[in-house]
mmCIF file of C-alpha atoms in Angstrom:
data_model
loop_
_atom_site.group_PDB
_atom_site.id
_atom_site.type_symbol
_atom_site.label_atom_id
_atom_site.label_comp_id
_atom_site.label_asym_id
_atom_site.label_seq_id
_atom_site.Cartn_x
_atom_site.Cartn_y
_atom_site.Cartn_z
ATOM 1 C CA MET A 3 -49.403 6.178 -11.722
ATOM 2 C CA ILE A 4 -47.580 9.042 -9.991
ATOM 3 C CA ASN A 5 -45.089 8.016 -7.346
ATOM 4 C CA GLU A 6 -45.772 10.234 -4.329
ATOM 5 C CA LYS A 7 -42.388 9.610 -2.745
ATOM 6 C CA LEU A 8 -40.510 10.744 -5.829
ATOM 7 C CA LEU A 9 -42.603 13.900 -6.060
ATOM 8 C CA ILE A 10 -41.948 14.874 -2.463
ATOM 9 C CA MET A 11 -38.190 14.683 -2.913
ATOM 10 C CA ASP A 12 -38.373 17.215 -5.752
ATOM 11 C CA PRO A 13 -37.953 20.705 -4.226
ATOM 12 C CA GLU A 14 -39.845 22.295 -7.137
ATOM 13 C CA ASN A 15 -42.818 20.167 -6.325
ATOM 14 C CA VAL A 16 -42.642 20.953 -2.613
ATOM 15 C CA LYS A 17 -42.604 24.646 -3.482
ATOM 16 C CA ALA A 18 -45.593 24.186 -5.780
ATOM 17 C CA GLN A 19 -47.496 22.405 -3.007
ATOM 18 C CA MET A 20 -46.706 25.228 -0.572
ATOM 19 C CA ARG A 21 -47.944 27.853 -3.017
ATOM 20 C CA LYS A 22 -51.057 25.854 -3.724
ATOM 21 C CA GLY A 23 -51.881 25.706 -0.031
ATOM 22 C CA VAL A 24 -51.779 29.449 0.509
ATOM 23 C CA LEU A 25 -53.203 30.540 -2.818
ATOM 24 C CA GLU A 26 -56.839 30.325 -1.786
ATOM 25 C CA PHE A 27 -56.043 32.268 1.356
ATOM 26 C CA CYS A 28 -54.286 34.947 -0.708
ATOM 27 C CA ILE A 29 -57.175 35.283 -3.147
ATOM 28 C CA LEU A 30 -59.593 35.874 -0.280
ATOM 29 C CA SER A 31 -57.170 38.385 1.287
ATOM 30 C CA LEU A 32 -56.800 40.317 -1.957
ATOM 31 C CA LEU A 33 -60.551 40.468 -2.436
ATOM 32 C CA SER A 34 -61.101 41.613 1.169
ATOM 33 C CA LYS A 35 -59.301 44.834 0.244
ATOM 34 C CA GLY A 36 -61.695 45.545 -2.597
ATOM 35 C CA ASP A 37 -63.536 43.824 -5.408
ATOM 36 C CA GLY A 38 -61.435 42.727 -8.316
ATOM 37 C CA TYR A 39 -61.516 40.994 -11.654
ATOM 38 C CA ALA A 40 -59.452 37.981 -12.554
ATOM 39 C CA THR A 41 -56.719 39.849 -14.417
ATOM 40 C CA ASP A 42 -56.142 42.277 -11.499
ATOM 41 C CA LEU A 43 -55.759 39.332 -9.165
ATOM 42 C CA LEU A 44 -53.484 37.583 -11.658
ATOM 43 C CA ASN A 45 -51.135 40.530 -11.904
ATOM 44 C CA LYS A 46 -50.827 40.837 -8.145
ATOM 45 C CA LEU A 47 -50.329 37.116 -7.610
ATOM 46 C CA LYS A 48 -47.759 36.919 -10.402
ATOM 47 C CA GLU A 49 -45.849 39.909 -9.021
ATOM 48 C CA SER A 50 -45.473 38.151 -5.693
ATOM 49 C CA GLU A 51 -44.622 34.906 -7.532
ATOM 50 C CA LEU A 52 -47.484 32.993 -6.005
ATOM 51 C CA ILE A 53 -48.756 31.937 -9.396
ATOM 52 C CA VAL A 54 -46.608 30.444 -12.128
ATOM 53 C CA VAL A 55 -49.177 29.601 -14.793
ATOM 54 C CA GLU A 56 -52.228 31.830 -15.099
ATOM 55 C CA GLY A 57 -54.657 28.989 -15.616
ATOM 56 C CA THR A 58 -54.329 27.998 -11.962
ATOM 57 C CA LEU A 59 -56.425 30.942 -10.849
ATOM 58 C CA TYR A 60 -59.648 30.193 -12.703
ATOM 59 C CA PRO A 61 -60.576 26.840 -11.153
ATOM 60 C CA LEU A 62 -59.880 28.322 -7.700
ATOM 61 C CA LEU A 63 -62.132 31.330 -8.309
ATOM 62 C CA THR A 64 -64.887 29.119 -9.670
ATOM 63 C CA ARG A 65 -64.667 26.750 -6.712
ATOM 64 C CA GLN A 66 -64.664 29.562 -4.174
ATOM 65 C CA LYS A 67 -67.670 31.048 -5.917
ATOM 66 C CA ASN A 68 -69.484 27.693 -5.934
ATOM 67 C CA ALA A 69 -68.650 27.235 -2.242
ATOM 68 C CA GLY A 70 -70.370 30.555 -1.530
ATOM 69 C CA LEU A 71 -67.200 32.416 -0.510
ATOM 70 C CA LEU A 72 -67.304 34.768 -3.489
ATOM 71 C CA SER A 73 -69.947 36.410 -5.592
ATOM 72 C CA TYR A 74 -69.479 38.171 -8.900
ATOM 73 C CA ARG A 75 -71.097 40.849 -11.026
ATOM 74 C CA TRP A 76 -70.497 41.929 -14.603
ATOM 75 C CA GLU A 77 -69.086 45.373 -15.194
ATOM 76 C CA GLU A 78 -68.664 47.238 -18.444
ATOM 77 C CA SER A 79 -65.120 47.912 -19.509
ATOM 78 C CA THR A 80 -63.712 50.663 -21.671
ATOM 79 C CA GLN A 81 -61.330 48.169 -23.241
ATOM 80 C CA GLY A 82 -62.914 45.011 -24.527
ATOM 81 C CA PRO A 83 -65.794 42.902 -23.260
ATOM 82 C CA PRO A 84 -67.525 43.220 -19.846
ATOM 83 C CA ARG A 85 -65.509 41.956 -16.896
ATOM 84 C CA LYS A 86 -66.436 39.601 -14.099
ATOM 85 C CA TYR A 87 -65.827 41.379 -10.792
ATOM 86 C CA TYR A 88 -65.493 39.123 -7.775
ATOM 87 C CA ALA A 89 -66.415 40.179 -4.231
ATOM 88 C CA LEU A 90 -66.147 38.485 -0.866
ATOM 89 C CA THR A 91 -69.429 37.246 0.623
ATOM 90 C CA ASP A 92 -70.137 37.191 4.377
ATOM 91 C CA LYS A 93 -69.249 33.516 4.374
ATOM 92 C CA GLY A 94 -66.023 34.364 2.550
ATOM 93 C CA ARG A 95 -65.151 36.933 5.203
ATOM 94 C CA GLU A 96 -65.682 34.355 7.947
ATOM 95 C CA VAL A 97 -63.504 31.797 6.194
ATOM 96 C CA LEU A 98 -60.832 34.444 5.651
ATOM 97 C CA LYS A 99 -60.767 35.226 9.380
ATOM 98 C CA GLU A 100 -60.358 31.556 10.160
ATOM 99 C CA LEU A 101 -57.559 31.199 7.631
ATOM 100 C CA GLN A 102 -55.788 34.301 8.961
ATOM 101 C CA SER A 103 -55.559 32.851 12.447
ATOM 102 C CA ALA A 104 -54.568 29.461 11.030
ATOM 103 C CA TRP A 105 -51.826 31.158 8.988
ATOM 104 C CA LYS A 106 -50.455 32.978 12.037
ATOM 105 C CA GLY A 107 -50.483 29.723 13.966
ATOM 106 C CA LEU A 108 -48.683 27.965 11.128
ATOM 107 C CA ILE A 109 -45.959 30.621 10.874
ATOM 108 C CA ASP A 110 -45.339 30.385 14.621
ATOM 109 C CA SER A 111 -45.242 26.577 14.553
ATOM 110 C CA VAL A 112 -42.894 26.434 11.574
ATOM 111 C CA ASP A 113 -40.652 29.172 13.013
ATOM 112 C CA SER A 114 -40.395 27.414 16.344
ATOM 113 C CA ILE A 115 -39.293 24.212 14.606
ATOM 114 C CA VAL A 116 -36.964 25.802 12.074
ATOM 115 C CA ASN A 117 -35.273 28.080 14.639
ATOM 116 C CA GLN A 118 -34.991 25.453 17.321
ATOM 117 C CA MET B 27 -49.967 32.774 -48.030
ATOM 118 C CA LYS B 28 -52.034 31.190 -45.300
ATOM 119 C CA LYS B 29 -55.684 30.507 -44.785
ATOM 120 C CA THR B 30 -57.272 32.242 -41.797
ATOM 121 C CA LEU B 31 -60.418 31.592 -39.818
ATOM 122 C CA THR B 32 -62.670 34.003 -37.998
ATOM 123 C CA ILE B 33 -63.489 33.042 -34.439
ATOM 124 C CA ASN B 34 -65.684 34.399 -31.707
ATOM 125 C CA LEU B 35 -63.838 34.270 -28.411
ATOM 126 C CA ALA B 36 -65.763 35.634 -25.430
ATOM 127 C CA ASN B 37 -67.874 37.743 -27.804
ATOM 128 C CA GLN B 38 -64.870 39.264 -29.552
ATOM 129 C CA VAL B 39 -63.996 38.581 -33.168
ATOM 130 C CA PHE B 40 -60.481 37.461 -34.079
ATOM 131 C CA HIS B 41 -58.807 36.422 -37.305
ATOM 132 C CA ILE B 42 -56.624 33.446 -36.674
ATOM 133 C CA ASP B 43 -54.311 31.326 -38.847
ATOM 134 C CA GLU B 44 -55.534 27.810 -39.494
ATOM 135 C CA ASP B 45 -52.666 26.075 -37.672
ATOM 136 C CA ALA B 46 -53.037 28.461 -34.729
ATOM 137 C CA PHE B 47 -56.762 27.711 -34.641
ATOM 138 C CA TYR B 48 -56.218 23.955 -34.400
ATOM 139 C CA ARG B 49 -53.632 24.423 -31.657
ATOM 140 C CA LEU B 50 -56.093 26.594 -29.712
ATOM 141 C CA ARG B 51 -58.979 24.191 -30.319
ATOM 142 C CA GLU B 52 -56.885 21.265 -29.099
ATOM 143 C CA TYR B 53 -55.828 23.159 -25.962
ATOM 144 C CA LEU B 54 -59.359 24.237 -25.066
ATOM 145 C CA ASP B 55 -60.635 20.686 -25.666
ATOM 146 C CA ARG B 56 -58.037 19.375 -23.251
ATOM 147 C CA ILE B 57 -58.946 21.975 -20.631
ATOM 148 C CA GLU B 58 -62.569 21.001 -21.019
ATOM 149 C CA ALA B 59 -61.831 17.299 -20.668
ATOM 150 C CA HIS B 60 -59.706 17.968 -17.615
ATOM 151 C CA PHE B 61 -62.537 19.250 -15.449
ATOM 152 C CA SER B 62 -65.038 16.574 -14.661
ATOM 153 C CA ASP B 63 -67.575 18.689 -12.783
ATOM 154 C CA LYS B 64 -70.044 20.111 -15.295
ATOM 155 C CA ASP B 65 -70.980 23.297 -13.401
ATOM 156 C CA GLU B 66 -67.364 24.095 -12.762
ATOM 157 C CA ARG B 67 -66.270 23.318 -16.275
ATOM 158 C CA SER B 68 -68.395 25.827 -18.170
ATOM 159 C CA ASP B 69 -67.321 28.660 -15.829
ATOM 160 C CA ILE B 70 -63.642 27.765 -15.977
ATOM 161 C CA VAL B 71 -63.587 27.328 -19.748
ATOM 162 C CA SER B 72 -65.411 30.604 -20.353
ATOM 163 C CA ASP B 73 -63.072 32.447 -17.942
ATOM 164 C CA ILE B 74 -60.043 31.016 -19.701
ATOM 165 C CA GLU B 75 -61.505 31.888 -23.104
ATOM 166 C CA THR B 76 -62.082 35.438 -21.896
ATOM 167 C CA ARG B 77 -58.446 35.645 -20.807
ATOM 168 C CA PHE B 78 -57.337 34.331 -24.207
ATOM 169 C CA GLY B 79 -59.436 37.068 -25.775
ATOM 170 C CA GLU B 80 -57.763 39.690 -23.601
ATOM 171 C CA LEU B 81 -54.282 38.454 -24.460
ATOM 172 C CA PHE B 82 -55.131 38.087 -28.165
ATOM 173 C CA ALA B 83 -56.317 41.689 -28.199
ATOM 174 C CA GLN B 84 -52.842 42.731 -27.023
ATOM 175 C CA LYS B 85 -51.301 40.745 -29.893
ATOM 176 C CA ILE B 86 -53.080 42.539 -32.697
ATOM 177 C CA SER B 87 -52.420 45.968 -34.106
ATOM 178 C CA PRO B 88 -53.158 47.732 -37.388
ATOM 179 C CA GLN B 89 -49.883 46.227 -38.657
ATOM 180 C CA LYS B 90 -50.663 42.725 -37.458
ATOM 181 C CA GLN B 91 -54.301 41.802 -37.718
ATOM 182 C CA VAL B 92 -54.064 38.035 -37.481
ATOM 183 C CA ILE B 93 -53.359 35.738 -34.544
ATOM 184 C CA ILE B 94 -50.540 33.404 -35.536
ATOM 185 C CA LEU B 95 -49.421 30.056 -34.146
ATOM 186 C CA GLN B 96 -46.596 31.691 -32.183
ATOM 187 C CA ASP B 97 -49.109 33.898 -30.321
ATOM 188 C CA VAL B 98 -51.200 30.890 -29.376
ATOM 189 C CA GLU B 99 -48.151 28.903 -28.237
ATOM 190 C CA GLU B 100 -46.964 31.820 -26.135
ATOM 191 C CA ILE B 101 -50.325 32.303 -24.450
ATOM 192 C CA ILE B 102 -50.704 28.582 -23.823
ATOM 193 C CA ARG B 103 -47.349 28.709 -22.027
ATOM 194 C CA ILE B 104 -48.651 31.577 -19.898
ATOM 195 C CA MET B 105 -51.889 29.751 -19.121
ATOM 196 C CA GLY B 106 -50.233 26.431 -18.392
ATOM 197 C CA ASP B 107 -50.916 22.814 -19.238
ATOM 198 C CA PRO B 108 -54.224 21.365 -17.963
ATOM 199 C CA ALA B 109 -52.202 19.086 -15.675
ATOM 200 C CA GLU B 110 -50.395 22.103 -14.184
ATOM 201 C CA ILE B 111 -53.612 24.064 -13.781
ATOM 202 C CA GLY B 112 -54.945 20.980 -12.088
ATOM 203 C CA GLY B 113 -56.259 21.390 -8.604
ATOM 204 C CA ASP B 114 -58.546 18.550 -9.602
ATOM 205 C CA GLU B 115 -56.699 15.426 -8.521
ATOM 206 C CA GLN B 116 -59.960 13.619 -7.956
ATOM 207 C CA ALA B 117 -60.833 13.944 -11.604
ATOM 208 C CA GLU B 118 -57.470 12.494 -12.589
ATOM 209 C CA GLU B 119 -58.048 9.527 -10.329
ATOM 210 C CA ARG B 120 -61.508 9.081 -11.711
ATOM 211 C CA ASP B 121 -59.982 9.064 -15.170
ATOM 212 C CA TYR B 122 -57.770 6.182 -14.164
ATOM 213 C CA SER B 123 -60.583 4.131 -12.665
ATOM 214 C CA ALA B 124 -62.860 4.873 -15.600
ATOM 215 C CA SER B 125 -60.244 3.677 -18.045
ATOM 216 C CA ALA B 126 -59.571 0.562 -16.012
ATOM 217 C CA SER B 127 -63.206 -0.454 -15.788
ATOM 218 C CA LYS B 128 -64.008 0.466 -19.372
ATOM 219 C CA PRO B 129 -62.843 -2.203 -21.784
ATOM 220 C CA LYS B 130 -62.530 -1.701 -25.483
ATOM 221 C CA ARG B 131 -65.720 -1.383 -27.465
ATOM 222 C CA LEU B 132 -66.530 -2.649 -30.909
ATOM 223 C CA TYR B 133 -67.297 0.188 -33.297
ATOM 224 C CA ARG B 134 -67.353 0.516 -37.060
ATOM 225 C CA ASP B 135 -64.253 2.434 -38.097
ATOM 226 C CA PRO B 136 -65.206 5.254 -40.506
ATOM 227 C CA ASP B 137 -61.527 6.052 -41.207
ATOM 228 C CA ASN B 138 -60.786 2.537 -42.391
ATOM 229 C CA ARG B 139 -63.670 1.381 -44.496
ATOM 230 C CA VAL B 140 -64.428 -0.368 -47.762
ATOM 231 C CA LEU B 141 -68.185 -0.640 -47.224
ATOM 232 C CA GLY B 142 -69.408 0.070 -43.710
ATOM 233 C CA GLY B 143 -66.152 -0.047 -41.775
ATOM 234 C CA VAL B 144 -67.150 -3.339 -40.092
ATOM 235 C CA CYS B 145 -63.888 -5.153 -40.883
ATOM 236 C CA GLY B 146 -61.849 -2.062 -39.954
ATOM 237 C CA GLY B 147 -63.625 -1.971 -36.593
ATOM 238 C CA ILE B 148 -63.117 -5.682 -35.963
ATOM 239 C CA GLY B 149 -59.456 -5.258 -36.874
ATOM 240 C CA GLN B 150 -59.126 -2.437 -34.319
ATOM 241 C CA TYR B 151 -60.887 -4.513 -31.693
ATOM 242 C CA PHE B 152 -58.621 -7.545 -32.028
ATOM 243 C CA LYS B 153 -55.574 -5.476 -33.025
ATOM 244 C CA ILE B 154 -55.173 -7.308 -36.327
ATOM 245 C CA ASP B 155 -54.822 -6.028 -39.873
ATOM 246 C CA PRO B 156 -58.307 -5.299 -41.275
ATOM 247 C CA LEU B 157 -57.125 -6.881 -44.561
ATOM 248 C CA ILE B 158 -57.008 -10.275 -42.839
ATOM 249 C CA VAL B 159 -60.547 -9.754 -41.510
ATOM 250 C CA ARG B 160 -61.709 -8.843 -45.015
ATOM 251 C CA ILE B 161 -60.122 -11.962 -46.498
ATOM 252 C CA VAL B 162 -61.760 -14.138 -43.828
ATOM 253 C CA PHE B 163 -65.136 -12.528 -44.603
ATOM 254 C CA LEU B 164 -64.682 -13.165 -48.331
ATOM 255 C CA VAL B 165 -63.684 -16.812 -47.725
ATOM 256 C CA VAL B 166 -66.730 -17.307 -45.494
ATOM 257 C CA PHE B 167 -68.876 -15.612 -48.125
ATOM 258 C CA PHE B 168 -67.786 -17.782 -51.022
ATOM 259 C CA GLY B 169 -67.217 -20.926 -48.974
ATOM 260 C CA PHE B 170 -70.401 -20.995 -46.931
ATOM 261 C CA GLY B 171 -72.550 -18.209 -48.315
ATOM 262 C CA ILE B 172 -73.352 -16.573 -44.990
ATOM 263 C CA GLY B 173 -70.495 -14.029 -44.871
ATOM 264 C CA LEU B 174 -72.544 -11.339 -46.543
ATOM 265 C CA LEU B 175 -75.461 -11.852 -44.148
ATOM 266 C CA ILE B 176 -73.145 -11.623 -41.109
ATOM 267 C CA TYR B 177 -71.590 -8.501 -42.585
ATOM 268 C CA ILE B 178 -74.936 -6.798 -43.120
ATOM 269 C CA ILE B 179 -76.119 -7.694 -39.617
ATOM 270 C CA LEU B 180 -72.919 -6.307 -38.099
ATOM 271 C CA TRP B 181 -73.246 -3.187 -40.246
ATOM 272 C CA ILE B 182 -76.699 -2.586 -38.782
ATOM 273 C CA VAL B 183 -75.945 -3.586 -35.188
ATOM 274 C CA VAL B 184 -72.479 -2.152 -34.573
ATOM 275 C CA PRO B 185 -72.442 1.631 -34.051
ATOM 276 C CA GLU B 186 -70.044 3.820 -35.975
ATOM 277 C CA ALA B 187 -67.278 5.543 -34.001
ATOM 278 C CA ARG B 188 -68.140 9.193 -34.662
ATOM 279 C CA THR B 189 -66.728 11.236 -31.790
ATOM 280 C CA THR B 190 -63.137 11.398 -30.619
ATOM 281 C CA ALA B 191 -64.093 9.640 -27.385
ATOM 282 C CA GLN B 192 -65.698 6.772 -29.310
ATOM 283 C CA LYS B 193 -62.646 6.427 -31.527
ATOM 284 C CA LEU B 194 -60.431 6.209 -28.452
ATOM 285 C CA GLU B 195 -62.762 3.593 -26.966
ATOM 286 C CA MET B 196 -62.555 1.667 -30.207
ATOM 287 C CA ARG B 197 -58.760 1.603 -29.999
ATOM 288 C CA GLY B 198 -58.933 0.714 -26.320
ATOM 289 C CA ASP B 199 -57.219 3.949 -25.255
ATOM 290 C CA PRO B 200 -58.485 5.622 -22.081
ATOM 291 C CA VAL B 201 -60.653 8.650 -22.778
ATOM 292 C CA ASN B 202 -58.786 11.466 -21.028
ATOM 293 C CA ALA B 203 -57.502 14.937 -21.723
ATOM 294 C CA THR B 204 -54.083 13.906 -23.026
ATOM 295 C CA ASN B 205 -55.414 11.271 -25.405
ATOM 296 C CA ILE B 206 -58.091 13.555 -26.828
ATOM 297 C CA GLY B 207 -55.357 16.151 -27.394
ATOM 298 C CA ASN B 208 -53.096 13.693 -29.160
ATOM 299 C CA PHE B 209 -55.947 12.370 -31.265
ATOM 300 C CA VAL B 210 -57.053 15.811 -32.445
ATOM 301 C CA LYS B 211 -53.421 16.603 -33.281
ATOM 302 C CA ASP B 212 -53.076 13.400 -35.318
ATOM 303 C CA GLU B 213 -56.303 14.122 -37.185
ATOM 304 C CA PHE B 214 -55.084 17.619 -38.010
ATOM 305 C CA GLU B 215 -51.762 16.271 -39.285
ATOM 306 C CA ASN B 216 -53.671 13.818 -41.487
ATOM 307 C CA VAL B 217 -55.856 16.556 -42.935
ATOM 308 C CA LYS B 218 -52.767 18.633 -43.622
ATOM 309 C CA LYS B 219 -51.076 15.738 -45.391
ATOM 310 C CA THR B 220 -54.100 15.013 -47.569
ATOM 311 C CA LEU B 221 -54.416 18.681 -48.520
ATOM 312 C CA LYS B 222 -50.743 18.861 -49.433
ATOM 313 C CA GLY B 223 -51.099 15.676 -51.472
ATOM 314 C CA LYS B 224 -53.995 17.154 -53.432
ATOM 315 C CA LYS B 225 -52.113 20.309 -54.270
ATOM 316 C CA ARG B 226 -49.440 18.374 -56.127
#
């Protein structure tokens, strides 16, 4: 079985855990600025190096959708098959607000410790 | 010269080399096995298939109409290993507990059969050479006359290991994404070897 202690000492793994924690928050933020389909989101998240492997995104989208934070509709595309466009639901907007204040709190807490 | 297959990926048609197809099949099987929640799984797999379709479409041109193994490998690297995609630690843990509580099962082994695969299956179960089991059956048959009867009863009663999961259970290997992947790969290698053998 995986040895937790060993994993925590590996900086790559710590970085991965950090990214994982904020990824859901970032997806909601991106979608609050306008509906999007998975590949749009992927490109933005990859640009800002929040996602390393693309596959990570799909389970998150599906889970957020199943939790009622997102809804989706199919839209025709000029290139290729119809695309799944995701949009924030009211519940999603509420959760996003909560996460935004939690994120600000976290930055302040971490800053105050790091810059002590 | 290579044989190609035609596949339907997210309602798009692609021509794909045979080796590339098996690599893709194995990857998608592992993704599927990785997600334990049924509702989640079908959505995730179809989203990933759609993305494969999108990336495949970028790989083909009038000069290159077939998806080759290299394309599939490259896209799999972009998509990531099921373990990396993860986010489903609970499923991994469940895999462990399932494998711990699930002992080996006795199946008839269709890949190692003379008649019904009974001796092959018993050999797998006790991790002994099926040849020894066969000899014991023959001795019991000629010595006491009931070997054949036992064999026929076992043939009827013991189920055949048909699916990959059953074959893993037969060997006593835990049924999880990695093992299914390895098994499918082995099977493919075997098929390749037999085909090569026949050509000569």
